[in-house]
mmCIF file of C-alpha atoms in Angstrom:
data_model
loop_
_atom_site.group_PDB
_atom_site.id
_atom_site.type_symbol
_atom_site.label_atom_id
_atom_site.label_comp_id
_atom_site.label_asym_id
_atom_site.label_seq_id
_atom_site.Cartn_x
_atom_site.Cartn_y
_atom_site.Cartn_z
ATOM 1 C CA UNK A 171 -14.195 15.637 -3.931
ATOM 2 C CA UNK A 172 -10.753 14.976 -2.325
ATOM 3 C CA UNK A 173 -10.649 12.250 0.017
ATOM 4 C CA UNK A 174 -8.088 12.302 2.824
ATOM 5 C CA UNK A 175 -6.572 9.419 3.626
ATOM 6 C CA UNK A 176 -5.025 8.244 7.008
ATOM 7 C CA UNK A 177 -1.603 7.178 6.169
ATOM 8 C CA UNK A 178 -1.330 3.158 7.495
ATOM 9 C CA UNK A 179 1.783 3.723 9.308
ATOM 10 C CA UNK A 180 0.165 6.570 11.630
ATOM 11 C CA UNK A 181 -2.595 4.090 12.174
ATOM 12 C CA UNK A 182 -0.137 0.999 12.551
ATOM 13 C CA UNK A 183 1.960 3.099 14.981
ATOM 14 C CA UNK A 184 -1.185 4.077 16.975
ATOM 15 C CA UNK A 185 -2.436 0.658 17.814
ATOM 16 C CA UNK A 186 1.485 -0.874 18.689
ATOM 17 C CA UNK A 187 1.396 2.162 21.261
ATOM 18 C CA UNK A 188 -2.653 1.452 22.709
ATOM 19 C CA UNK A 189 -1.415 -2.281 22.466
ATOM 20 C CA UNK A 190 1.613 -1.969 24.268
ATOM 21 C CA UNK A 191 -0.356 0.342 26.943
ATOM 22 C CA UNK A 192 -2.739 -2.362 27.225
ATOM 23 C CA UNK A 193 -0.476 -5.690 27.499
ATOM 24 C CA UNK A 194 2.781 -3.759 29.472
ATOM 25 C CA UNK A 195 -0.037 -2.362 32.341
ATOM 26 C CA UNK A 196 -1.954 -5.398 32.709
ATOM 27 C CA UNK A 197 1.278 -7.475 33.152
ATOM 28 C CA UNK A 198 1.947 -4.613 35.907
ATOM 29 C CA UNK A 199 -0.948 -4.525 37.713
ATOM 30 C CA UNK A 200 -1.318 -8.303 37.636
ATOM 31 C CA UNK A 201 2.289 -9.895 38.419
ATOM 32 C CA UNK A 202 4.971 -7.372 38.911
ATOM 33 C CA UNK A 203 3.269 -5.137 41.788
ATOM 34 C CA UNK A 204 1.148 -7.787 43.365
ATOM 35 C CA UNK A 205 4.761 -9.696 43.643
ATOM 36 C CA UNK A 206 6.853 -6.419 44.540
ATOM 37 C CA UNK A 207 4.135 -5.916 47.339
ATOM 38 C CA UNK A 208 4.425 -9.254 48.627
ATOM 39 C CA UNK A 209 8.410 -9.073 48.823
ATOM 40 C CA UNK A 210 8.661 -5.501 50.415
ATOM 41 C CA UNK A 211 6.233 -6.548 52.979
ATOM 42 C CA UNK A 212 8.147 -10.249 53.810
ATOM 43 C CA UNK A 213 11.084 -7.657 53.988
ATOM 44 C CA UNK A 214 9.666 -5.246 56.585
ATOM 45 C CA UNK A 215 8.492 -7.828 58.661
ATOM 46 C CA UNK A 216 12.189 -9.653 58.249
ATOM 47 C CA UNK A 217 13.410 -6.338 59.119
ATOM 48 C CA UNK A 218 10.826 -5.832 62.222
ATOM 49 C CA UNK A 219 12.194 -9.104 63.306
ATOM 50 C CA UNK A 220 16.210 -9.009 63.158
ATOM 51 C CA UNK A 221 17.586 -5.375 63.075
ATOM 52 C CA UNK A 222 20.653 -6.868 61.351
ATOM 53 C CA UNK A 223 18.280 -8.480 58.356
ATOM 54 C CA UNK A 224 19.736 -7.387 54.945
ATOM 55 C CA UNK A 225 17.386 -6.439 52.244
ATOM 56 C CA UNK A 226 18.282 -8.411 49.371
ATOM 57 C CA UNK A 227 17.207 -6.803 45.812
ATOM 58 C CA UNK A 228 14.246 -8.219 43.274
ATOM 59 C CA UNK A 229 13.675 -7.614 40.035
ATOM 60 C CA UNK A 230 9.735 -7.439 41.196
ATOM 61 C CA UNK A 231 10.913 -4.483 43.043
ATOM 62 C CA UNK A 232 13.533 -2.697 41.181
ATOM 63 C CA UNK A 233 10.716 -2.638 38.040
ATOM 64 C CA UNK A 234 7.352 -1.792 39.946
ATOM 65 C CA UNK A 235 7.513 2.145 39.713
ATOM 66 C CA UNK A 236 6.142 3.587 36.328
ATOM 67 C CA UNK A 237 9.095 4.444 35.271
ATOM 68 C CA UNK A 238 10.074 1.339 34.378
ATOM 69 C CA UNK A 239 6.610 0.756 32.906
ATOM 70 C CA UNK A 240 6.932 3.455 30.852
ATOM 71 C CA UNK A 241 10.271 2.229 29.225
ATOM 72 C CA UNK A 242 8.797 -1.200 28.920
ATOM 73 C CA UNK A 243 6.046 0.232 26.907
ATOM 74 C CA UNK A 244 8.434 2.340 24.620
ATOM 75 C CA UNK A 245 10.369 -0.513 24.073
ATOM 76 C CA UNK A 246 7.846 -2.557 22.669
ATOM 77 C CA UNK A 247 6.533 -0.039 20.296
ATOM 78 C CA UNK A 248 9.758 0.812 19.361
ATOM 79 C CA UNK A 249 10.035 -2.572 18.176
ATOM 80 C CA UNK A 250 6.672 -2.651 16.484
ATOM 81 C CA UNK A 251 8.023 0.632 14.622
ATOM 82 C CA UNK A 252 11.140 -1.702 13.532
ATOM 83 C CA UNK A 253 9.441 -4.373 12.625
ATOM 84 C CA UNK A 254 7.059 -2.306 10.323
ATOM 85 C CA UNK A 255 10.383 -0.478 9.372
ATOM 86 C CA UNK A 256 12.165 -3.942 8.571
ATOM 87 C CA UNK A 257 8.511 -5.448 6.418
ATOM 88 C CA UNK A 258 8.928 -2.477 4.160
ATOM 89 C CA UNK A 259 12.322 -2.454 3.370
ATOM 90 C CA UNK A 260 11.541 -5.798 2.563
ATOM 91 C CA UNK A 261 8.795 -5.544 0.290
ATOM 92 C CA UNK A 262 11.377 -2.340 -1.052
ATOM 93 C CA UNK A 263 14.463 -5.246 -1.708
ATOM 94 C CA UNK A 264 12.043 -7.572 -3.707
ATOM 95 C CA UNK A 265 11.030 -5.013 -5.801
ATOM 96 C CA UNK A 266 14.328 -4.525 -6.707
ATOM 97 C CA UNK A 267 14.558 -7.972 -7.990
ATOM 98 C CA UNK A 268 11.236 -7.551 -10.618
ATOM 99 C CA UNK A 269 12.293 -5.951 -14.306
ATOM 100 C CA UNK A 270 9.800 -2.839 -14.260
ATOM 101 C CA UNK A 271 11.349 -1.810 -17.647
ATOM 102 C CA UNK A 272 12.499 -4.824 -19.741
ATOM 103 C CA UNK A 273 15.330 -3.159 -21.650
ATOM 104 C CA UNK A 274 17.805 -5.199 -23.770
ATOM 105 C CA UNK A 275 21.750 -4.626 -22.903
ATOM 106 C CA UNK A 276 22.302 -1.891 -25.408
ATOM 107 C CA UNK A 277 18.585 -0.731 -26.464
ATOM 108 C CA UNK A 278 17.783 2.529 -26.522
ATOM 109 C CA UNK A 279 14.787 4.454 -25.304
ATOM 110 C CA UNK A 280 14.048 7.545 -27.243
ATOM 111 C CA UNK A 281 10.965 9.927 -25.422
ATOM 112 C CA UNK A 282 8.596 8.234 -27.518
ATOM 113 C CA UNK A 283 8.751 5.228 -25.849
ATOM 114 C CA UNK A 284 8.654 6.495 -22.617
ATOM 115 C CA UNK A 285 4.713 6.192 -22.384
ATOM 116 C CA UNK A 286 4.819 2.425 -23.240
ATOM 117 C CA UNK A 287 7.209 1.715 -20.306
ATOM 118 C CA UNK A 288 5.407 4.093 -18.118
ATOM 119 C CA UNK A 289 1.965 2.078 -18.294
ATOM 120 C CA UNK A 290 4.305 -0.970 -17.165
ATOM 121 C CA UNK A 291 4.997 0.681 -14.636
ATOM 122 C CA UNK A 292 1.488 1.958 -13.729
ATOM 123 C CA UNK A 293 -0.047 -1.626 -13.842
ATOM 124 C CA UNK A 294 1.681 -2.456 -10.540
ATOM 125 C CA UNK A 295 -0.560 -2.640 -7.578
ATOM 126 C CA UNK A 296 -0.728 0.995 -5.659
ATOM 127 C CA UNK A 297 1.208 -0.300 -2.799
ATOM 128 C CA UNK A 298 3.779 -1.162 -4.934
ATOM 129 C CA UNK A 299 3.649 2.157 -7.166
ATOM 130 C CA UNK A 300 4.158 4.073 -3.389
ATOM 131 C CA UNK A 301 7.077 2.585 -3.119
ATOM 132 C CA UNK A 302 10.755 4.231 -3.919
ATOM 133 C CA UNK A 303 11.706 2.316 -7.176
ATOM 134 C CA UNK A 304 8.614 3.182 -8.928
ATOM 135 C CA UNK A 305 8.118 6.532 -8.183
ATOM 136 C CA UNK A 306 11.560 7.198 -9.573
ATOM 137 C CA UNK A 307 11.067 5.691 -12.387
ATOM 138 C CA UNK A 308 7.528 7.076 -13.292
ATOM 139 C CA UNK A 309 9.395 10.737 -12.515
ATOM 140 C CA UNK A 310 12.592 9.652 -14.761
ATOM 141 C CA UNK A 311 10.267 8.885 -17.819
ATOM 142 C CA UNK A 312 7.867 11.764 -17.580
ATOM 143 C CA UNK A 313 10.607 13.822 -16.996
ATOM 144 C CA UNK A 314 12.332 12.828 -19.980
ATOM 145 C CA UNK A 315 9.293 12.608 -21.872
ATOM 146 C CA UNK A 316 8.708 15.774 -21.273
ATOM 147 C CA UNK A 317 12.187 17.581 -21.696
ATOM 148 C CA UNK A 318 13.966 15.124 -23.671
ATOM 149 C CA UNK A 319 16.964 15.626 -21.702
ATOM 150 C CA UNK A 320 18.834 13.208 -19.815
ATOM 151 C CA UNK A 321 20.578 15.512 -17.479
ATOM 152 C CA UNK A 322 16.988 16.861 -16.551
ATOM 153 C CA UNK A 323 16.400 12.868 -15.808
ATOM 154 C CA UNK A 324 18.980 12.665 -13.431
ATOM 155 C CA UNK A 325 18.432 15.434 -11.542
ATOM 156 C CA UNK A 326 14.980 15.231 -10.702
ATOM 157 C CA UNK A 327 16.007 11.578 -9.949
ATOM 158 C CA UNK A 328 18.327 12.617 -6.990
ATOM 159 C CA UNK A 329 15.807 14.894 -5.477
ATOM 160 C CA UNK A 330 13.368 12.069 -4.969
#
């Protein structure tokens, strides 16, 4: 039977967003309206008082409307989206750095040998093995174990 699985960014994305619900509207409801409240009413009474009083401008009040909530809460899950973002290109730039087919300068590698390398490959952890680098290289040598043809290699390695 084929088991579905949730992708881990969906469900990564998902909580940033309830998180950042949660967090941005209790901050609201607990400082910045309480405060904006406060000000606009020392206002209207200052105003009641002196009919030349000048409102002066808050950041408690300029942010209280949900507007300005809402942005706040986009903003922060658009940076939990980055920062996911930024961990996997990470995790992406040190793979670079590992040899996941140790070829000598000058070796060749004729279709028979393709398998060998290919189980190299296949012994990384399946995080790793979802990742860019070797995908493209598991394609690249069943593709050319299968065809023999290096110009068969390279395309199917610019379509992934």
């Amino acid at each position: 039977m084929n088991k579905k699985n949730i992708p881990v960014e969906f469900v990564y994305q998902l909580f940033a967003l309830i998180i950042a619900i949660i967090v941005v509207h209790a901050f609201y409801v607990s400082v910045v309206r309480p405060n904006a409240a406060q000000i606009i009413e020392e206002q209207n009474i200052a105003a009641a008082e002196n009919p030349d009083y000048v409102r002066e401008r808050h950041v408690w009040v300029l942010i209280k409307d949900f507007e300005q909530e809402a942005c706040f809460i986009l903003g922060i899950w658009a940076l939990a989206i980055m920062g996911y973002k930024a961990v996997m290109i990470i995790g992406e730039r040190k793979l670079l750095d590992v040899d996941l087919v140790p070829v000598a300068e000058g070796m060749r590698i004729l279709p028979e040998d393709t398998r060998d390398f290919a189980r190299q490959v296949q012994a990384l952890p399946e995080d790793r093995q979802a990742m860019l680098l070797p995908r493209t290289l598991l394609n690249a040598l069943r593709r050319f174990s299968s065809t023999r043809n290096i110009q068969d290699v390279s395309t199917s390695t610019h379509t992934i």
